[in-house]
PDB file of C-alpha atoms in Angstrom:
ATOM      1  CA  UNK A 172       0.008  -0.389   0.029  1.00 55.00           C
ATOM      2  CA  UNK A 173       1.489   2.872  -1.146  1.00 82.00           C
ATOM      3  CA  UNK A 174       4.181   1.555  -2.523  1.00 90.00           C
ATOM      4  CA  UNK A 175       4.414   3.418  -6.207  1.00 92.00           C
ATOM      5  CA  UNK A 176       4.703   1.110  -8.585  1.00 91.00           C
ATOM      6  CA  UNK A 177       6.737   2.586 -11.388  1.00 94.00           C
ATOM      7  CA  UNK A 178      10.092   1.484 -10.451  1.00 95.00           C
ATOM      8  CA  UNK A 179      11.108  -2.216  -9.597  1.00 97.00           C
ATOM      9  CA  UNK A 180      10.583  -3.613  -6.479  1.00 97.00           C
ATOM     10  CA  UNK A 181      13.458  -5.157  -4.366  1.00 98.00           C
ATOM     11  CA  UNK A 182      12.104  -7.545  -1.689  1.00 98.00           C
ATOM     12  CA  UNK A 183      14.859  -7.762   1.606  1.00 98.00           C
ATOM     13  CA  UNK A 184      14.611 -10.208   4.520  1.00 97.00           C
ATOM     14  CA  UNK A 185      17.960 -10.195   7.055  1.00 96.00           C
ATOM     15  CA  UNK A 186      17.754 -11.792  10.678  1.00 92.00           C
ATOM     16  CA  UNK A 187      20.312 -14.929  10.566  1.00 86.00           C
ATOM     17  CA  UNK A 188      22.439 -14.043  13.508  1.00 85.00           C
ATOM     18  CA  UNK A 189      25.240 -14.330  11.227  1.00 83.00           C
ATOM     19  CA  UNK A 190      24.198 -11.224   9.430  1.00 84.00           C
ATOM     20  CA  UNK A 191      24.428  -8.803  12.052  1.00 88.00           C
ATOM     21  CA  UNK A 192      26.569  -5.791  12.981  1.00 89.00           C
ATOM     22  CA  UNK A 193      29.537  -5.190  10.275  1.00 92.00           C
ATOM     23  CA  UNK A 194      27.404  -8.152   7.891  1.00 93.00           C
ATOM     24  CA  UNK A 195      24.443  -5.851   8.883  1.00 96.00           C
ATOM     25  CA  UNK A 196      25.967  -2.784   8.131  1.00 96.00           C
ATOM     26  CA  UNK A 197      26.841  -3.776   4.318  1.00 96.00           C
ATOM     27  CA  UNK A 198      23.424  -5.054   3.535  1.00 97.00           C
ATOM     28  CA  UNK A 199      22.083  -2.045   4.184  1.00 98.00           C
ATOM     29  CA  UNK A 200      24.531  -0.297   3.174  1.00 97.00           C
ATOM     30  CA  UNK A 201      23.673  -1.912  -0.293  1.00 98.00           C
ATOM     31  CA  UNK A 202      20.390  -1.622   0.432  1.00 98.00           C
ATOM     32  CA  UNK A 203      20.864   1.836   0.315  1.00 98.00           C
ATOM     33  CA  UNK A 204      22.635   2.351  -2.663  1.00 98.00           C
ATOM     34  CA  UNK A 205      19.964   0.399  -4.483  1.00 98.00           C
ATOM     35  CA  UNK A 206      16.823   2.875  -3.641  1.00 98.00           C
ATOM     36  CA  UNK A 207      18.220   4.914  -6.133  1.00 97.00           C
ATOM     37  CA  UNK A 208      17.121   2.526  -9.190  1.00 96.00           C
ATOM     38  CA  UNK A 209      13.993   0.579  -7.048  1.00 97.00           C
ATOM     39  CA  UNK A 210      11.944   0.664  -4.193  1.00 98.00           C
ATOM     40  CA  UNK A 211      13.283  -1.538  -1.144  1.00 98.00           C
ATOM     41  CA  UNK A 212      10.843  -3.219   0.237  1.00 98.00           C
ATOM     42  CA  UNK A 213      11.208  -4.655   3.857  1.00 98.00           C
ATOM     43  CA  UNK A 214       9.366  -6.044   6.286  1.00 98.00           C
ATOM     44  CA  UNK A 215      11.999  -5.312  10.055  1.00 97.00           C
ATOM     45  CA  UNK A 216      12.403  -8.049  12.051  1.00 96.00           C
ATOM     46  CA  UNK A 217      11.939  -7.327  15.746  1.00 95.00           C
ATOM     47  CA  UNK A 218      14.943  -8.672  17.188  1.00 95.00           C
ATOM     48  CA  UNK A 219      16.687  -5.265  18.767  1.00 95.00           C
ATOM     49  CA  UNK A 220      20.104  -6.019  17.157  1.00 95.00           C
ATOM     50  CA  UNK A 221      18.195  -5.958  13.283  1.00 96.00           C
ATOM     51  CA  UNK A 222      15.276  -3.529  13.672  1.00 97.00           C
ATOM     52  CA  UNK A 223      17.733  -0.839  15.960  1.00 97.00           C
ATOM     53  CA  UNK A 224      20.153  -0.821  13.106  1.00 97.00           C
ATOM     54  CA  UNK A 225      17.653  -1.068  10.636  1.00 97.00           C
ATOM     55  CA  UNK A 226      15.858   1.573  11.213  1.00 97.00           C
ATOM     56  CA  UNK A 227      18.693   4.220  11.930  1.00 97.00           C
ATOM     57  CA  UNK A 228      19.915   3.169   8.425  1.00 97.00           C
ATOM     58  CA  UNK A 229      17.012   3.383   6.047  1.00 98.00           C
ATOM     59  CA  UNK A 230      13.714   4.688   8.408  1.00 96.00           C
ATOM     60  CA  UNK A 231      14.921   8.499   6.601  1.00 95.00           C
ATOM     61  CA  UNK A 232      15.784   6.822   2.972  1.00 96.00           C
ATOM     62  CA  UNK A 233      13.673   8.376   0.224  1.00 96.00           C
ATOM     63  CA  UNK A 234      12.301   4.870  -1.462  1.00 97.00           C
ATOM     64  CA  UNK A 235      12.753   2.334   1.799  1.00 98.00           C
ATOM     65  CA  UNK A 236       9.434   1.112   3.143  1.00 97.00           C
ATOM     66  CA  UNK A 237       9.816  -0.206   6.056  1.00 97.00           C
ATOM     67  CA  UNK A 238       7.750  -2.875   7.672  1.00 97.00           C
ATOM     68  CA  UNK A 239       6.357  -4.286  10.295  1.00 96.00           C
ATOM     69  CA  UNK A 240       6.382  -8.099  10.733  1.00 95.00           C
ATOM     70  CA  UNK A 241       4.017  -9.947   8.057  1.00 96.00           C
ATOM     71  CA  UNK A 242       1.534 -12.701   8.453  1.00 96.00           C
ATOM     72  CA  UNK A 243       2.717 -15.319   6.112  1.00 94.00           C
ATOM     73  CA  UNK A 244       0.077 -15.256   3.182  1.00 95.00           C
ATOM     74  CA  UNK A 245       0.429 -11.668   3.455  1.00 95.00           C
ATOM     75  CA  UNK A 246       4.324 -12.095   2.764  1.00 96.00           C
ATOM     76  CA  UNK A 247       4.128 -14.521   0.203  1.00 95.00           C
ATOM     77  CA  UNK A 248       1.214 -11.695  -2.213  1.00 95.00           C
ATOM     78  CA  UNK A 249       4.205  -9.259  -1.737  1.00 96.00           C
ATOM     79  CA  UNK A 250       6.721 -12.096  -3.260  1.00 96.00           C
ATOM     80  CA  UNK A 251       3.870 -11.885  -5.858  1.00 95.00           C
ATOM     81  CA  UNK A 252       4.520  -8.749  -6.666  1.00 96.00           C
ATOM     82  CA  UNK A 253       8.536  -8.455  -5.998  1.00 97.00           C
ATOM     83  CA  UNK A 254      11.186  -8.393  -9.104  1.00 97.00           C
ATOM     84  CA  UNK A 255      13.762  -9.662  -6.802  1.00 98.00           C
ATOM     85  CA  UNK A 256      14.097 -11.044  -3.359  1.00 98.00           C
ATOM     86  CA  UNK A 257      17.212 -10.265  -1.324  1.00 98.00           C
ATOM     87  CA  UNK A 258      17.525 -13.187   1.798  1.00 97.00           C
ATOM     88  CA  UNK A 259      19.452 -14.785   4.263  1.00 97.00           C
ATOM     89  CA  UNK A 260      16.043 -16.816   4.929  1.00 95.00           C
ATOM     90  CA  UNK A 261      16.382 -20.677   4.525  1.00 93.00           C
ATOM     91  CA  UNK A 262      12.226 -20.862   4.286  1.00 93.00           C
ATOM     92  CA  UNK A 263      12.042 -17.518   1.318  1.00 96.00           C
ATOM     93  CA  UNK A 264      15.259 -19.731  -0.305  1.00 95.00           C
ATOM     94  CA  UNK A 265      12.958 -22.769  -0.263  1.00 93.00           C
ATOM     95  CA  UNK A 266       9.719 -20.726  -1.616  1.00 94.00           C
ATOM     96  CA  UNK A 267      10.744 -17.984  -4.470  1.00 95.00           C
ATOM     97  CA  UNK A 268      11.491 -20.930  -7.009  1.00 94.00           C
ATOM     98  CA  UNK A 269       8.398 -22.047  -6.212  1.00 93.00           C
ATOM     99  CA  UNK A 270       6.383 -18.965  -7.185  1.00 93.00           C
ATOM    100  CA  UNK A 271       8.858 -17.915  -9.457  1.00 94.00           C
ATOM    101  CA  UNK A 272      10.544 -14.934  -7.661  1.00 97.00           C
ATOM    102  CA  UNK A 273      14.679 -14.497  -8.371  1.00 98.00           C
ATOM    103  CA  UNK A 274      16.754 -15.234  -5.133  1.00 98.00           C
ATOM    104  CA  UNK A 275      19.525 -13.289  -3.979  1.00 98.00           C
ATOM    105  CA  UNK A 276      21.093 -14.845  -1.215  1.00 98.00           C
ATOM    106  CA  UNK A 277      23.002 -12.721   1.024  1.00 98.00           C
ATOM    107  CA  UNK A 278      24.630 -15.230   3.102  1.00 95.00           C
ATOM    108  CA  UNK A 279      28.578 -16.963   1.894  1.00 93.00           C
ATOM    109  CA  UNK A 280      26.671 -20.522   2.333  1.00 94.00           C
ATOM    110  CA  UNK A 281      23.750 -21.987   2.012  1.00 94.00           C
ATOM    111  CA  UNK A 282      22.363 -25.336   3.336  1.00 93.00           C
ATOM    112  CA  UNK A 283      19.766 -24.864   0.927  1.00 92.00           C
ATOM    113  CA  UNK A 284      22.001 -24.964  -2.596  1.00 93.00           C
ATOM    114  CA  UNK A 285      19.211 -26.707  -4.330  1.00 92.00           C
ATOM    115  CA  UNK A 286      17.906 -23.444  -5.373  1.00 93.00           C
ATOM    116  CA  UNK A 287      21.193 -22.698  -6.870  1.00 94.00           C
ATOM    117  CA  UNK A 288      22.119 -25.537  -8.371  1.00 92.00           C
ATOM    118  CA  UNK A 289      18.240 -24.883 -10.216  1.00 92.00           C
ATOM    119  CA  UNK A 290      19.177 -21.308 -11.336  1.00 93.00           C
ATOM    120  CA  UNK A 291      16.612 -19.824  -9.027  1.00 95.00           C
ATOM    121  CA  UNK A 292      19.164 -18.448  -6.879  1.00 96.00           C
ATOM    122  CA  UNK A 293      22.105 -16.984  -6.336  1.00 97.00           C
ATOM    123  CA  UNK A 294      24.849 -16.629  -3.714  1.00 97.00           C
ATOM    124  CA  UNK A 295      26.059 -13.727  -3.443  1.00 97.00           C
ATOM    125  CA  UNK A 296      27.077 -13.254   0.033  1.00 96.00           C
ATOM    126  CA  UNK A 297      27.176  -9.994   2.509  1.00 94.00           C
ATOM    127  CA  UNK A 298      29.968  -7.763   0.588  1.00 96.00           C
ATOM    128  CA  UNK A 299      28.089  -4.665   0.135  1.00 97.00           C
ATOM    129  CA  UNK A 300      29.493  -4.191  -3.821  1.00 98.00           C
ATOM    130  CA  UNK A 301      28.465  -7.435  -4.544  1.00 98.00           C
ATOM    131  CA  UNK A 302      24.697  -7.168  -3.619  1.00 98.00           C
ATOM    132  CA  UNK A 303      24.532  -4.247  -5.095  1.00 98.00           C
ATOM    133  CA  UNK A 304      26.068  -5.411  -8.367  1.00 98.00           C
ATOM    134  CA  UNK A 305      24.555  -8.497  -8.371  1.00 98.00           C
ATOM    135  CA  UNK A 306      20.779  -7.256  -7.583  1.00 98.00           C
ATOM    136  CA  UNK A 307      21.729  -4.530 -10.793  1.00 98.00           C
ATOM    137  CA  UNK A 308      22.291  -7.262 -13.186  1.00 98.00           C
ATOM    138  CA  UNK A 309      19.203  -9.540 -12.187  1.00 98.00           C
ATOM    139  CA  UNK A 310      16.890  -6.533 -13.021  1.00 97.00           C
ATOM    140  CA  UNK A 311      19.059  -4.961 -16.072  1.00 97.00           C
ATOM    141  CA  UNK A 312      19.521  -8.688 -17.899  1.00 97.00           C
ATOM    142  CA  UNK A 313      15.732  -9.239 -18.923  1.00 95.00           C
ATOM    143  CA  UNK A 314      16.895 -12.902 -20.279  1.00 96.00           C
ATOM    144  CA  UNK A 315      18.751 -13.479 -16.930  1.00 97.00           C
ATOM    145  CA  UNK A 316      15.793 -12.778 -14.761  1.00 95.00           C
ATOM    146  CA  UNK A 317      13.435 -14.634 -16.430  1.00 95.00           C
ATOM    147  CA  UNK A 318      15.599 -17.617 -16.103  1.00 95.00           C
ATOM    148  CA  UNK A 319      15.930 -17.046 -12.695  1.00 95.00           C
ATOM    149  CA  UNK A 320      12.028 -16.296 -12.427  1.00 94.00           C
ATOM    150  CA  UNK A 321      11.543 -19.534 -14.282  1.00 92.00           C
ATOM    151  CA  UNK A 322       9.316 -21.343 -11.290  1.00 88.00           C
ATOM    152  CA  UNK A 323      10.720 -24.858 -10.362  1.00 82.00           C
ATOM    153  CA  UNK A 324      10.639 -26.878  -7.378  1.00 82.00           C
ATOM    154  CA  UNK A 325      14.025 -27.919  -6.331  1.00 74.00           C
ATOM    155  CA  UNK A 326      13.189 -28.755  -2.792  1.00 75.00           C
ATOM    156  CA  UNK A 327      10.450 -31.589  -3.266  1.00 73.00           C
ATOM    157  CA  UNK A 328       6.718 -31.562  -5.281  1.00 73.00           C
ATOM    158  CA  UNK A 329       5.298 -31.500  -1.353  1.00 73.00           C
ATOM    159  CA  UNK A 330       4.347 -34.716  -2.277  1.00 77.00           C
ATOM    160  CA  UNK A 331       6.462 -35.629   1.258  1.00 76.00           C
ATOM    161  CA  UNK A 332       3.629 -36.090   3.171  1.00 79.00           C
ATOM    162  CA  UNK A 333       1.422 -38.732   1.252  1.00 83.00           C
ATOM    163  CA  UNK A 334       3.793 -40.788   0.557  1.00 81.00           C
ATOM    164  CA  UNK A 335       4.794 -40.902   4.152  1.00 83.00           C
ATOM    165  CA  UNK A 336       0.904 -41.904   5.178  1.00 81.00           C
ATOM    166  CA  UNK A 337       0.146 -44.483   2.494  1.00 81.00           C
ATOM    167  CA  UNK A 338       3.658 -46.147   3.312  1.00 82.00           C
ATOM    168  CA  UNK A 339       2.339 -46.117   7.526  1.00 83.00           C
ATOM    169  CA  UNK A 340      -1.355 -46.857   6.164  1.00 83.00           C
ATOM    170  CA  UNK A 341       0.463 -49.914   3.812  1.00 81.00           C
ATOM    171  CA  UNK A 342       2.495 -51.078   7.047  1.00 74.00           C
ATOM    172  CA  UNK A 343      -0.607 -51.069   9.100  1.00 71.00           C
ATOM    173  CA  UNK A 344      -2.929 -52.738   6.719  1.00 79.00           C
ATOM    174  CA  UNK A 345       0.057 -55.589   6.384  1.00 79.00           C
ATOM    175  CA  UNK A 346       0.076 -55.929  10.401  1.00 80.00           C
ATOM    176  CA  UNK A 347      -3.774 -56.116  10.765  1.00 76.00           C
ATOM    177  CA  UNK A 348      -4.055 -58.961   8.089  1.00 69.00           C
ATOM    178  CA  UNK A 349      -5.070 -61.863   9.281  1.00 67.00           C
ATOM    179  CA  UNK A 350      -1.994 -64.023   9.686  1.00 60.00           C
ATOM    180  CA  UNK A 351      -0.874 -66.426   6.744  1.00 52.00           C
ATOM    181  CA  UNK A 352      -1.183 -70.034   7.012  1.00 53.00           C
ATOM    182  CA  UNK A 353       1.823 -71.885   8.711  1.00 52.00           C
ATOM    183  CA  UNK A 354       4.957 -72.469   6.515  1.00 47.00           C
ATOM    184  CA  UNK A 355       6.065 -75.971   6.050  1.00 47.00           C
ATOM    185  CA  UNK A 356       8.738 -76.730   8.492  1.00 47.00           C
ATOM    186  CA  UNK A 357       6.876 -75.343  11.353  1.00 45.00           C
ATOM    187  CA  UNK A 358       5.026 -77.525  13.463  1.00 45.00           C
ATOM    188  CA  UNK A 359       1.717 -78.549  13.664  1.00 44.00           C
ATOM    189  CA  UNK A 360      -0.672 -81.620  14.509  1.00 44.00           C
ATOM    190  CA  UNK A 361      -1.195 -82.816  11.474  1.00 43.00           C
ATOM    191  CA  UNK A 362       2.870 -82.991  10.479  1.00 44.00           C
ATOM    192  CA  UNK A 363       3.223 -85.517  14.438  1.00 44.00           C
ATOM    193  CA  UNK A 364       0.457 -87.797  12.868  1.00 43.00           C
ATOM    194  CA  UNK A 365       1.854 -88.457  10.024  1.00 42.00           C
ATOM    195  CA  UNK A 366       5.295 -89.323  11.528  1.00 41.00           C
TER     196      UNK A 366
END
């Protein structure tokens, strides 16, 4: 609401402990630079180690929109309107490829490399110059942006719960089934009478 639509929207989230302190200052410096070219939308994490520096660095910047934390559905709806997401969130790294949102990962390493391997995400780190360069490249290169925006499901297609349920029901049914007849090697009365 009230965010201009004549410029691209860059959605940003940052909250990890590894991105606090000097690392957070670098990410915020990059977002301040990018605000000259795009609308920066940042739901602010409530942690004082994040909220204080974010508000100090960006609250007075034009084209920066600091939001309160959003309910999940509202955040996903916002993702659907953004041109790029810059994030250190593992969950956002998983969701962005599914909805076709190019994702710039603000971490040195990620435990979710599948999005990078699928081409939906780029691991850009926390250096301000690298963040700015990656965001500019994705915004300027329509071919790259289109490739990154091709929806994919690198983390699975959502059928795991059904497969587990079917497996458990199959095991439960097999245990509830009547016992099978005894094998020929087992003792029975008839075998005793024929000896």
